[in-house]
mmCIF file with all atom_site columns, C-alpha atoms in Angstrom:
data_model
loop_
_atom_site.group_PDB
_atom_site.id
_atom_site.type_symbol
_atom_site.label_atom_id
_atom_site.label_alt_id
_atom_site.label_comp_id
_atom_site.label_asym_id
_atom_site.label_entity_id
_atom_site.label_seq_id
_atom_site.pdbx_PDB_ins_code
_atom_site.Cartn_x
_atom_site.Cartn_y
_atom_site.Cartn_z
_atom_site.occupancy
_atom_site.B_iso_or_equiv
_atom_site.pdbx_formal_charge
_atom_site.auth_seq_id
_atom_site.auth_comp_id
_atom_site.auth_asym_id
_atom_site.auth_atom_id
_atom_site.pdbx_PDB_model_num
ATOM 1  C CA . MET A 1 1  ? -94.201 -8.908  -3.183  1.00 57.00 ? 1  MET A CA 1
ATOM 2  C CA . ALA A 1 2  ? -91.961 -11.870 -2.992  1.00 64.00 ? 2  ALA A CA 1
ATOM 3  C CA . LYS A 1 3  ? -88.186 -11.833 -4.049  1.00 67.00 ? 3  LYS A CA 1
ATOM 4  C CA . LYS A 1 4  ? -88.220 -14.167 -7.287  1.00 70.00 ? 4  LYS A CA 1
ATOM 5  C CA . ALA A 1 5  ? -85.456 -17.082 -7.333  1.00 68.00 ? 5  ALA A CA 1
ATOM 6  C CA . LYS A 1 6  ? -83.262 -17.388 -10.446 1.00 66.00 ? 6  LYS A CA 1
ATOM 7  C CA . PRO A 1 7  ? -83.145 -20.261 -12.328 1.00 63.00 ? 7  PRO A CA 1
ATOM 8  C CA . ARG A 1 8  ? -80.760 -22.766 -11.418 1.00 61.00 ? 8  ARG A CA 1
ATOM 9  C CA . LYS A 1 9  ? -78.254 -23.432 -15.078 1.00 58.00 ? 9  LYS A CA 1
ATOM 10 C CA . PRO A 1 10 ? -77.982 -26.813 -15.886 1.00 57.00 ? 10 PRO A CA 1
ATOM 11 C CA . LYS A 1 11 ? -74.504 -28.341 -16.566 1.00 59.00 ? 11 LYS A CA 1
ATOM 12 C CA . SER A 1 12 ? -73.782 -28.327 -20.282 1.00 62.00 ? 12 SER A CA 1
ATOM 13 C CA . ARG A 1 13 ? -72.284 -30.790 -22.372 1.00 62.00 ? 13 ARG A CA 1
ATOM 14 C CA . ALA A 1 14 ? -70.245 -27.654 -23.780 1.00 61.00 ? 14 ALA A CA 1
ATOM 15 C CA . LEU A 1 15 ? -68.277 -26.967 -20.205 1.00 64.00 ? 15 LEU A CA 1
ATOM 16 C CA . GLU A 1 16 ? -67.596 -31.337 -19.571 1.00 66.00 ? 16 GLU A CA 1
ATOM 17 C CA . GLU A 1 17 ? -66.297 -31.183 -23.274 1.00 66.00 ? 17 GLU A CA 1
ATOM 18 C CA . VAL A 1 18 ? -63.996 -27.763 -22.163 1.00 66.00 ? 18 VAL A CA 1
ATOM 19 C CA . SER A 1 19 ? -62.676 -29.492 -19.337 1.00 68.00 ? 19 SER A CA 1
ATOM 20 C CA . ALA A 1 20 ? -62.140 -32.268 -20.951 1.00 69.00 ? 20 ALA A CA 1
ATOM 21 C CA . THR A 1 21 ? -60.242 -30.950 -23.674 1.00 70.00 ? 21 THR A CA 1
ATOM 22 C CA . LEU A 1 22 ? -58.304 -28.958 -21.017 1.00 70.00 ? 22 LEU A CA 1
ATOM 23 C CA . PHE A 1 23 ? -57.212 -32.263 -19.909 1.00 68.00 ? 23 PHE A CA 1
ATOM 24 C CA . LYS A 1 24 ? -56.008 -33.558 -22.701 1.00 69.00 ? 24 LYS A CA 1
ATOM 25 C CA . LEU A 1 25 ? -54.027 -30.253 -23.694 1.00 70.00 ? 25 LEU A CA 1
ATOM 26 C CA . GLU A 1 26 ? -52.283 -30.364 -20.299 1.00 68.00 ? 26 GLU A CA 1
ATOM 27 C CA . LEU A 1 27 ? -51.570 -34.453 -20.591 1.00 63.00 ? 27 LEU A CA 1
ATOM 28 C CA . ASN A 1 28 ? -50.261 -33.826 -24.513 1.00 65.00 ? 28 ASN A CA 1
ATOM 29 C CA . ALA A 1 29 ? -48.359 -30.814 -23.013 1.00 60.00 ? 29 ALA A CA 1
ATOM 30 C CA . SER A 1 30 ? -46.670 -32.781 -20.572 1.00 59.00 ? 30 SER A CA 1
ATOM 31 C CA . LEU A 1 31 ? -45.696 -36.071 -22.824 1.00 58.00 ? 31 LEU A CA 1
ATOM 32 C CA . ARG A 1 32 ? -43.288 -33.607 -24.781 1.00 58.00 ? 32 ARG A CA 1
ATOM 33 C CA . LYS A 1 33 ? -41.036 -31.006 -24.059 1.00 55.00 ? 33 LYS A CA 1
ATOM 34 C CA . PRO A 1 34 ? -39.630 -28.414 -24.055 1.00 54.00 ? 34 PRO A CA 1
ATOM 35 C CA . ARG A 1 35 ? -42.577 -26.264 -23.975 1.00 62.00 ? 35 ARG A CA 1
ATOM 36 C CA . ASN A 1 36 ? -43.098 -22.279 -24.686 1.00 69.00 ? 36 ASN A CA 1
ATOM 37 C CA . ALA A 1 37 ? -45.534 -19.828 -23.722 1.00 72.00 ? 37 ALA A CA 1
ATOM 38 C CA . GLU A 1 38 ? -46.379 -19.078 -27.257 1.00 76.00 ? 38 GLU A CA 1
ATOM 39 C CA . THR A 1 39 ? -47.577 -23.129 -27.843 1.00 77.00 ? 39 THR A CA 1
ATOM 40 C CA . ILE A 1 40 ? -49.345 -22.939 -24.775 1.00 76.00 ? 40 ILE A CA 1
ATOM 41 C CA . ALA A 1 41 ? -51.550 -19.985 -25.213 1.00 78.00 ? 41 ALA A CA 1
ATOM 42 C CA . LYS A 1 42 ? -52.097 -21.279 -28.458 1.00 82.00 ? 42 LYS A CA 1
ATOM 43 C CA . LYS A 1 43 ? -54.020 -24.439 -27.022 1.00 80.00 ? 43 LYS A CA 1
ATOM 44 C CA . TYR A 1 44 ? -55.807 -22.395 -24.561 1.00 79.00 ? 44 TYR A CA 1
ATOM 45 C CA . ARG A 1 45 ? -56.680 -19.953 -27.348 1.00 83.00 ? 45 ARG A CA 1
ATOM 46 C CA . SER A 1 46 ? -57.734 -22.911 -29.647 1.00 83.00 ? 46 SER A CA 1
ATOM 47 C CA . ILE A 1 47 ? -60.418 -24.027 -26.739 1.00 80.00 ? 47 ILE A CA 1
ATOM 48 C CA . GLY A 1 48 ? -61.536 -20.519 -26.606 1.00 80.00 ? 48 GLY A CA 1
ATOM 49 C CA . ARG A 1 49 ? -60.117 -19.266 -23.225 1.00 77.00 ? 49 ARG A CA 1
ATOM 50 C CA . ASN A 1 50 ? -58.000 -16.051 -24.458 1.00 81.00 ? 50 ASN A CA 1
ATOM 51 C CA . ASP A 1 51 ? -58.456 -15.070 -20.563 1.00 78.00 ? 51 ASP A CA 1
ATOM 52 C CA . LEU A 1 52 ? -55.420 -17.496 -19.488 1.00 76.00 ? 52 LEU A CA 1
ATOM 53 C CA . ALA A 1 53 ? -53.741 -17.307 -23.170 1.00 77.00 ? 53 ALA A CA 1
ATOM 54 C CA . LYS A 1 54 ? -53.347 -13.398 -22.144 1.00 78.00 ? 54 LYS A CA 1
ATOM 55 C CA . ILE A 1 55 ? -52.590 -14.360 -18.641 1.00 72.00 ? 55 ILE A CA 1
ATOM 56 C CA . ILE A 1 56 ? -49.875 -16.831 -19.465 1.00 72.00 ? 56 ILE A CA 1
ATOM 57 C CA . LEU A 1 57 ? -48.287 -14.976 -21.965 1.00 74.00 ? 57 LEU A CA 1
ATOM 58 C CA . GLN A 1 58 ? -47.879 -11.855 -19.743 1.00 72.00 ? 58 GLN A CA 1
ATOM 59 C CA . THR A 1 59 ? -46.304 -13.371 -17.003 1.00 68.00 ? 59 THR A CA 1
ATOM 60 C CA . SER A 1 60 ? -43.804 -15.788 -18.842 1.00 67.00 ? 60 SER A CA 1
ATOM 61 C CA . LYS A 1 61 ? -41.385 -13.880 -19.712 1.00 58.00 ? 61 LYS A CA 1
ATOM 62 C CA . LYS A 1 62 ? -38.402 -16.239 -19.998 1.00 58.00 ? 62 LYS A CA 1
ATOM 63 C CA . LYS A 1 63 ? -39.246 -18.117 -23.840 1.00 57.00 ? 63 LYS A CA 1
ATOM 64 C CA . ASN A 1 64 ? -38.607 -22.112 -22.830 1.00 60.00 ? 64 ASN A CA 1
ATOM 65 C CA . LEU A 1 65 ? -41.395 -22.793 -19.718 1.00 63.00 ? 65 LEU A CA 1
ATOM 66 C CA . ASP A 1 66 ? -40.302 -26.356 -17.573 1.00 64.00 ? 66 ASP A CA 1
ATOM 67 C CA . ARG A 1 67 ? -43.983 -28.348 -16.628 1.00 66.00 ? 67 ARG A CA 1
ATOM 68 C CA . THR A 1 68 ? -43.670 -26.924 -12.955 1.00 72.00 ? 68 THR A CA 1
ATOM 69 C CA . GLU A 1 69 ? -43.879 -23.179 -14.383 1.00 71.00 ? 69 GLU A CA 1
ATOM 70 C CA . ILE A 1 70 ? -46.459 -24.331 -16.871 1.00 71.00 ? 70 ILE A CA 1
ATOM 71 C CA . ASN A 1 71 ? -48.560 -25.871 -13.700 1.00 73.00 ? 71 ASN A CA 1
ATOM 72 C CA . ALA A 1 72 ? -48.165 -22.351 -11.865 1.00 73.00 ? 72 ALA A CA 1
ATOM 73 C CA . LEU A 1 73 ? -49.277 -19.968 -14.315 1.00 70.00 ? 73 LEU A CA 1
ATOM 74 C CA . THR A 1 74 ? -52.039 -21.903 -15.212 1.00 72.00 ? 74 THR A CA 1
ATOM 75 C CA . LYS A 1 75 ? -52.924 -22.439 -11.704 1.00 74.00 ? 75 LYS A CA 1
ATOM 76 C CA . LYS A 1 76 ? -52.655 -18.381 -10.995 1.00 69.00 ? 76 LYS A CA 1
ATOM 77 C CA . ALA A 1 77 ? -54.619 -17.992 -14.591 1.00 67.00 ? 77 ALA A CA 1
ATOM 78 C CA . LYS A 1 78 ? -57.602 -20.329 -13.317 1.00 69.00 ? 78 LYS A CA 1
ATOM 79 C CA . LEU A 1 79 ? -57.782 -18.086 -9.919  1.00 63.00 ? 79 LEU A CA 1
ATOM 80 C CA . LYS A 1 80 ? -58.421 -14.423 -11.528 1.00 56.00 ? 80 LYS A CA 1
#
């Protein structure tokens, strides 16, 4: 018996909306300084990315992060 192919998942609008929201958050974050890890984590939690929020909080040792550190943390979190 032949193996049945898995149905392809359609690109959901929800995924596009989340990525648009993430872009807006990054834009807002770049305009407003200083930022601390708690507020960044809160932003990610608000769009349902608890995994990113947890990783950002765990890896940030000091409270105030500059823009490059925030970007590094989010990239590291997205890779995991």
